[in-house]
């Protein structure tokens, strides 16, 4: 159903393209689309006017790594309340997510636009016991089984795939060949190197800490074949390897050039490592007041700080510092980055709230605020293959917008200062959304 015309006036517009902010701009919304945007745009007669004087307008944010089923249906309003108007689910139950995707698109359910990559496709044996991820993984026992599973999910309507850690190289390659570019493919890799996955044509890589590790650390620090996330001491080994990394070594420089040339997108999930797997300690996070029962149950399945191992805080800090250095080099070389959280996986990641922590980590890597915003808007939309519909504030795009009461270019933390959220032209008050979510808290 169409909505009345809306004009958001006198804002400082940050349009997501990476261009400079536009002062005293007006954005006109007609139905679910942006009709006009920029300085000198006049509100059309009869339009509802939202006075944005002294405020900033950015595109709706996109979290590129979530697990909606693990957060619970009741968590959906939390993303919108934080200005996250779209999410990419990288391991979920399509029998629930595809109907929710449709209901959200039709306005029958309140939540972020859902892009579902279906269940994670893993090898034999699967990385996690079934209870750990609520059955959100399917097992490909051999390459042909993987290809059949991929085809089944494409016919079910998935938006893409995530290939998982225990998938052997030959099965990963067969799946990507079967997909044949019809939808994007991302990977949380282990048995298959990031280099081989790039050669096979993978589009995106998840978790810098894990997936890129063996390709860029010193050869003597690479983990042996057969080691997995379940191997005792694995996480501590990775922290030590990152802390010892030298990206001036030829193989590390070559890998960055190779990934950039291939156009591979990196979803580093930096806050997952620095704030969660690194120390197990939650920083000041207001979102903890809105944790859903489903998420609490998930946290109880995995002890807090389980990924830290026996490593000292000094080693962990050095590990995170090197990862930030890698991100800076990847970005400087022309690499494409998106922002993702892995919310639903471990404590203390909270739907919506944690994306702002990830943005702060990208800023800590040295990315200018305009580039950080682009990671969570234009870059993400293009990685989803929705760049013609989402990600920037331009005429013809879907009206997914976030109104802020503080300047995110002065401090990227100001992306938390959400006054209003617009999704497809529908306006939401963050306080109302948070109130709805809090009803589910014990």
PDB file of C-alpha atoms in Angstrom, residues 169-353:
ATOM      1  CA  UNK A 169      37.821 -28.019  -1.211  1.00  0.00           C
ATOM      2  CA  UNK A 170      36.319 -30.314  -3.834  1.00  0.00           C
ATOM      3  CA  UNK A 171      32.810 -29.962  -2.366  1.00  0.00           C
ATOM      4  CA  UNK A 172      33.101 -26.188  -2.058  1.00  0.00           C
ATOM      5  CA  UNK A 173      34.194 -25.992  -5.687  1.00  0.00           C
ATOM      6  CA  UNK A 174      31.339 -28.222  -6.866  1.00  0.00           C
ATOM      7  CA  UNK A 175      28.729 -26.145  -5.018  1.00  0.00           C
ATOM      8  CA  UNK A 176      30.009 -22.871  -6.455  1.00  0.00           C
ATOM      9  CA  UNK A 177      29.966 -24.383  -9.954  1.00  0.00           C
ATOM     10  CA  UNK A 178      26.368 -25.570  -9.442  1.00  0.00           C
ATOM     11  CA  UNK A 179      25.264 -22.153  -8.176  1.00  0.00           C
ATOM     12  CA  UNK A 180      26.852 -20.675 -11.315  1.00  0.00           C
ATOM     13  CA  UNK A 181      26.521 -17.077 -10.186  1.00  0.00           C
ATOM     14  CA  UNK A 182      22.745 -17.204  -9.741  1.00  0.00           C
ATOM     15  CA  UNK A 183      23.076 -15.968  -6.151  1.00  0.00           C
ATOM     16  CA  UNK A 184      26.092 -14.753  -4.151  1.00  0.00           C
ATOM     17  CA  UNK A 185      28.139 -17.224  -2.108  1.00  0.00           C
ATOM     18  CA  UNK A 186      30.029 -16.455   1.085  1.00  0.00           C
ATOM     19  CA  UNK A 187      32.219 -18.643   3.253  1.00  0.00           C
ATOM     20  CA  UNK A 188      33.287 -19.229   6.829  1.00  0.00           C
ATOM     21  CA  UNK A 189      36.173 -21.469   5.849  1.00  0.00           C
ATOM     22  CA  UNK A 190      38.443 -23.940   7.604  1.00  0.00           C
ATOM     23  CA  UNK A 191      39.392 -27.007   5.552  1.00  0.00           C
ATOM     24  CA  UNK A 192      39.392 -24.929   2.386  1.00  0.00           C
ATOM     25  CA  UNK A 193      41.813 -22.025   2.130  1.00  0.00           C
ATOM     26  CA  UNK A 194      40.585 -18.554   1.306  1.00  0.00           C
ATOM     27  CA  UNK A 195      42.914 -18.566  -1.702  1.00  0.00           C
ATOM     28  CA  UNK A 196      41.332 -21.705  -3.144  1.00  0.00           C
ATOM     29  CA  UNK A 197      37.837 -20.363  -2.491  1.00  0.00           C
ATOM     30  CA  UNK A 198      38.729 -17.190  -4.395  1.00  0.00           C
ATOM     31  CA  UNK A 199      39.981 -19.287  -7.308  1.00  0.00           C
ATOM     32  CA  UNK A 200      36.648 -21.152  -7.271  1.00  0.00           C
ATOM     33  CA  UNK A 201      34.741 -17.874  -7.532  1.00  0.00           C
ATOM     34  CA  UNK A 202      33.477 -17.245  -4.011  1.00  0.00           C
ATOM     35  CA  UNK A 203      32.006 -13.756  -3.597  1.00  0.00           C
ATOM     36  CA  UNK A 204      32.557 -13.010   0.076  1.00  0.00           C
ATOM     37  CA  UNK A 205      34.600 -14.215   3.060  1.00  0.00           C
ATOM     38  CA  UNK A 206      33.372 -14.196   6.669  1.00  0.00           C
ATOM     39  CA  UNK A 207      35.438 -13.764   9.842  1.00  0.00           C
ATOM     40  CA  UNK A 208      38.879 -12.347   9.143  1.00  0.00           C
ATOM     41  CA  UNK A 209      40.164 -13.943  12.359  1.00  0.00           C
ATOM     42  CA  UNK A 210      39.398 -17.463  11.109  1.00  0.00           C
ATOM     43  CA  UNK A 211      38.908 -17.598   7.367  1.00  0.00           C
ATOM     44  CA  UNK A 212      41.886 -15.556   6.164  1.00  0.00           C
ATOM     45  CA  UNK A 213      44.282 -16.694   8.911  1.00  0.00           C
ATOM     46  CA  UNK A 214      46.281 -19.443   7.166  1.00  0.00           C
ATOM     47  CA  UNK A 215      46.648 -17.343   4.022  1.00  0.00           C
ATOM     48  CA  UNK A 216      48.276 -14.287   5.622  1.00  0.00           C
ATOM     49  CA  UNK A 217      50.076 -15.205   8.890  1.00  0.00           C
ATOM     50  CA  UNK A 218      53.668 -16.447   9.035  1.00  0.00           C
ATOM     51  CA  UNK A 219      53.984 -19.950   7.562  1.00  0.00           C
ATOM     52  CA  UNK A 220      55.264 -21.333  10.853  1.00  0.00           C
ATOM     53  CA  UNK A 221      52.100 -20.106  12.635  1.00  0.00           C
ATOM     54  CA  UNK A 222      49.576 -21.732  10.305  1.00  0.00           C
ATOM     55  CA  UNK A 223      47.315 -24.265  11.962  1.00  0.00           C
ATOM     56  CA  UNK A 224      47.815 -27.877  10.838  1.00  0.00           C
ATOM     57  CA  UNK A 225      45.347 -29.687   8.609  1.00  0.00           C
ATOM     58  CA  UNK A 226      42.633 -31.271  10.690  1.00  0.00           C
ATOM     59  CA  UNK A 227      42.549 -28.564  13.344  1.00  0.00           C
ATOM     60  CA  UNK A 228      39.073 -27.050  13.748  1.00  0.00           C
ATOM     61  CA  UNK A 229      37.232 -24.685  16.042  1.00  0.00           C
ATOM     62  CA  UNK A 230      36.599 -27.680  18.306  1.00  0.00           C
ATOM     63  CA  UNK A 231      40.301 -28.562  18.641  1.00  0.00           C
ATOM     64  CA  UNK A 232      41.600 -27.754  22.151  1.00  0.00           C
ATOM     65  CA  UNK A 233      43.795 -24.653  22.114  1.00  0.00           C
ATOM     66  CA  UNK A 234      42.668 -23.623  18.618  1.00  0.00           C
ATOM     67  CA  UNK A 235      41.481 -20.126  19.547  1.00  0.00           C
ATOM     68  CA  UNK A 236      44.593 -19.320  21.550  1.00  0.00           C
ATOM     69  CA  UNK A 237      46.752 -20.512  18.672  1.00  0.00           C
ATOM     70  CA  UNK A 238      44.986 -18.085  16.341  1.00  0.00           C
ATOM     71  CA  UNK A 239      45.466 -15.168  18.727  1.00  0.00           C
ATOM     72  CA  UNK A 240      49.196 -15.911  18.961  1.00  0.00           C
ATOM     73  CA  UNK A 241      49.468 -16.227  15.190  1.00  0.00           C
ATOM     74  CA  UNK A 242      47.752 -12.906  14.562  1.00  0.00           C
ATOM     75  CA  UNK A 243      49.842 -11.208  17.237  1.00  0.00           C
ATOM     76  CA  UNK A 244      52.955 -12.441  15.424  1.00  0.00           C
ATOM     77  CA  UNK A 245      51.767 -11.602  11.897  1.00  0.00           C
ATOM     78  CA  UNK A 246      53.848  -9.562   9.449  1.00  0.00           C
ATOM     79  CA  UNK A 247      51.861  -8.300   6.463  1.00  0.00           C
ATOM     80  CA  UNK A 248      54.995  -7.072   4.698  1.00  0.00           C
ATOM     81  CA  UNK A 249      55.864 -10.691   3.911  1.00  0.00           C
ATOM     82  CA  UNK A 250      55.390 -11.411   0.188  1.00  0.00           C
ATOM     83  CA  UNK A 251      52.659 -14.029   0.615  1.00  0.00           C
ATOM     84  CA  UNK A 252      50.495 -11.651   2.702  1.00  0.00           C
ATOM     85  CA  UNK A 253      50.864  -8.788   0.212  1.00  0.00           C
ATOM     86  CA  UNK A 254      50.127 -11.165  -2.666  1.00  0.00           C
ATOM     87  CA  UNK A 255      46.975 -12.459  -0.975  1.00  0.00           C
ATOM     88  CA  UNK A 256      45.588  -8.944  -0.513  1.00  0.00           C
ATOM     89  CA  UNK A 257      46.278  -8.108  -4.170  1.00  0.00           C
ATOM     90  CA  UNK A 258      44.665 -11.363  -5.254  1.00  0.00           C
ATOM     91  CA  UNK A 259      41.495 -10.801  -3.202  1.00  0.00           C
ATOM     92  CA  UNK A 260      41.155  -7.202  -4.371  1.00  0.00           C
ATOM     93  CA  UNK A 261      41.634  -8.153  -8.020  1.00  0.00           C
ATOM     94  CA  UNK A 262      38.940 -10.825  -7.698  1.00  0.00           C
ATOM     95  CA  UNK A 263      36.501  -8.329  -6.171  1.00  0.00           C
ATOM     96  CA  UNK A 264      36.002 -10.509  -3.097  1.00  0.00           C
ATOM     97  CA  UNK A 265      34.116  -8.805  -0.262  1.00  0.00           C
ATOM     98  CA  UNK A 266      35.428  -9.217   3.288  1.00  0.00           C
ATOM     99  CA  UNK A 267      33.037  -9.346   6.248  1.00  0.00           C
ATOM    100  CA  UNK A 268      35.576  -9.261   9.091  1.00  0.00           C
ATOM    101  CA  UNK A 269      33.266  -9.403  12.179  1.00  0.00           C
ATOM    102  CA  UNK A 270      35.895  -7.544  14.201  1.00  0.00           C
ATOM    103  CA  UNK A 271      33.815  -6.975  17.323  1.00  0.00           C
ATOM    104  CA  UNK A 272      33.071 -10.694  17.547  1.00  0.00           C
ATOM    105  CA  UNK A 273      36.766 -11.270  18.198  1.00  0.00           C
ATOM    106  CA  UNK A 274      37.755  -8.174  20.147  1.00  0.00           C
ATOM    107  CA  UNK A 275      34.739  -8.005  22.447  1.00  0.00           C
ATOM    108  CA  UNK A 276      33.628 -11.612  22.621  1.00  0.00           C
ATOM    109  CA  UNK A 277      36.039 -14.356  21.604  1.00  0.00           C
ATOM    110  CA  UNK A 278      38.939 -12.234  22.768  1.00  0.00           C
ATOM    111  CA  UNK A 279      38.200 -11.598  26.410  1.00  0.00           C
ATOM    112  CA  UNK A 280      34.658 -12.771  27.042  1.00  0.00           C
ATOM    113  CA  UNK A 281      33.960  -9.425  28.701  1.00  0.00           C
ATOM    114  CA  UNK A 282      31.099  -7.162  27.642  1.00  0.00           C
ATOM    115  CA  UNK A 283      31.893  -3.501  27.310  1.00  0.00           C
ATOM    116  CA  UNK A 284      29.202  -1.015  28.223  1.00  0.00           C
ATOM    117  CA  UNK A 285      26.397  -2.173  25.960  1.00  0.00           C
ATOM    118  CA  UNK A 286      22.916  -0.703  26.429  1.00  0.00           C
ATOM    119  CA  UNK A 287      21.498  -3.486  24.294  1.00  0.00           C
ATOM    120  CA  UNK A 288      21.988  -6.007  27.093  1.00  0.00           C
ATOM    121  CA  UNK A 289      18.777  -4.636  28.610  1.00  0.00           C
ATOM    122  CA  UNK A 290      16.863  -5.967  25.584  1.00  0.00           C
ATOM    123  CA  UNK A 291      18.257  -9.486  25.262  1.00  0.00           C
ATOM    124  CA  UNK A 292      15.580 -11.917  24.098  1.00  0.00           C
ATOM    125  CA  UNK A 293      14.837 -15.257  25.791  1.00  0.00           C
ATOM    126  CA  UNK A 294      16.029 -17.114  22.675  1.00  0.00           C
ATOM    127  CA  UNK A 295      19.339 -15.312  22.804  1.00  0.00           C
ATOM    128  CA  UNK A 296      19.807 -15.975  26.519  1.00  0.00           C
ATOM    129  CA  UNK A 297      19.242 -19.660  25.860  1.00  0.00           C
ATOM    130  CA  UNK A 298      21.847 -19.573  23.104  1.00  0.00           C
ATOM    131  CA  UNK A 299      24.389 -17.870  25.366  1.00  0.00           C
ATOM    132  CA  UNK A 300      23.833 -20.523  28.001  1.00  0.00           C
ATOM    133  CA  UNK A 301      24.864 -23.192  25.457  1.00  0.00           C
ATOM    134  CA  UNK A 302      28.258 -21.585  24.952  1.00  0.00           C
ATOM    135  CA  UNK A 303      30.141 -20.337  28.046  1.00  0.00           C
ATOM    136  CA  UNK A 304      31.116 -16.682  27.970  1.00  0.00           C
ATOM    137  CA  UNK A 305      34.673 -16.167  26.848  1.00  0.00           C
ATOM    138  CA  UNK A 306      34.858 -19.705  25.453  1.00  0.00           C
ATOM    139  CA  UNK A 307      37.016 -18.565  22.587  1.00  0.00           C
ATOM    140  CA  UNK A 308      39.630 -16.792  24.674  1.00  0.00           C
ATOM    141  CA  UNK A 309      41.614 -19.790  25.832  1.00  0.00           C
ATOM    142  CA  UNK A 310      44.513 -19.209  28.224  1.00  0.00           C
ATOM    143  CA  UNK A 311      45.959 -16.249  26.292  1.00  0.00           C
ATOM    144  CA  UNK A 312      47.010 -13.146  28.172  1.00  0.00           C
ATOM    145  CA  UNK A 313      45.217  -9.835  27.581  1.00  0.00           C
ATOM    146  CA  UNK A 314      48.456  -8.539  26.022  1.00  0.00           C
ATOM    147  CA  UNK A 315      48.451 -11.272  23.365  1.00  0.00           C
ATOM    148  CA  UNK A 316      44.778 -10.713  22.634  1.00  0.00           C
ATOM    149  CA  UNK A 317      45.276  -6.949  22.290  1.00  0.00           C
ATOM    150  CA  UNK A 318      48.220  -7.546  19.939  1.00  0.00           C
ATOM    151  CA  UNK A 319      46.075  -9.976  17.925  1.00  0.00           C
ATOM    152  CA  UNK A 320      43.291  -7.436  17.514  1.00  0.00           C
ATOM    153  CA  UNK A 321      45.792  -4.678  16.654  1.00  0.00           C
ATOM    154  CA  UNK A 322      47.237  -6.789  13.843  1.00  0.00           C
ATOM    155  CA  UNK A 323      43.769  -7.556  12.511  1.00  0.00           C
ATOM    156  CA  UNK A 324      42.980  -3.838  12.424  1.00  0.00           C
ATOM    157  CA  UNK A 325      46.255  -3.275  10.595  1.00  0.00           C
ATOM    158  CA  UNK A 326      45.257  -5.921   8.049  1.00  0.00           C
ATOM    159  CA  UNK A 327      41.876  -4.244   7.499  1.00  0.00           C
ATOM    160  CA  UNK A 328      43.631  -0.910   6.940  1.00  0.00           C
ATOM    161  CA  UNK A 329      45.915  -2.467   4.317  1.00  0.00           C
ATOM    162  CA  UNK A 330      43.082  -4.315   2.610  1.00  0.00           C
ATOM    163  CA  UNK A 331      41.031  -1.115   2.410  1.00  0.00           C
ATOM    164  CA  UNK A 332      43.986   0.963   1.206  1.00  0.00           C
ATOM    165  CA  UNK A 333      44.575  -1.563  -1.589  1.00  0.00           C
ATOM    166  CA  UNK A 334      40.998  -1.110  -2.789  1.00  0.00           C
ATOM    167  CA  UNK A 335      39.423  -4.036  -0.962  1.00  0.00           C
ATOM    168  CA  UNK A 336      35.670  -4.031  -0.380  1.00  0.00           C
ATOM    169  CA  UNK A 337      34.501  -4.331   3.222  1.00  0.00           C
ATOM    170  CA  UNK A 338      31.072  -4.824   4.752  1.00  0.00           C
ATOM    171  CA  UNK A 339      29.939  -4.678   8.369  1.00  0.00           C
ATOM    172  CA  UNK A 340      28.618  -7.798  10.096  1.00  0.00           C
ATOM    173  CA  UNK A 341      28.269  -8.942  13.692  1.00  0.00           C
ATOM    174  CA  UNK A 342      27.463 -12.691  13.909  1.00  0.00           C
ATOM    175  CA  UNK A 343      24.732 -11.735  16.359  1.00  0.00           C
ATOM    176  CA  UNK A 344      23.008 -14.828  17.693  1.00  0.00           C
ATOM    177  CA  UNK A 345      26.274 -16.723  18.011  1.00  0.00           C
ATOM    178  CA  UNK A 346      27.776 -15.685  21.351  1.00  0.00           C
ATOM    179  CA  UNK A 347      27.577 -13.285  24.294  1.00  0.00           C
ATOM    180  CA  UNK A 348      27.430 -10.200  24.308  1.00  0.00           C
ATOM    181  CA  UNK A 349      26.242  -9.620  20.722  1.00  0.00           C
ATOM    182  CA  UNK A 350      22.774  -8.027  20.669  1.00  0.00           C
ATOM    183  CA  UNK A 351      20.560  -7.520  17.594  1.00  0.00           C
ATOM    184  CA  UNK A 352      20.901  -4.022  16.178  1.00  0.00           C
ATOM    185  CA  UNK A 353      23.046  -2.646  18.966  1.00  0.00           C
TER     186      UNK A 353
END
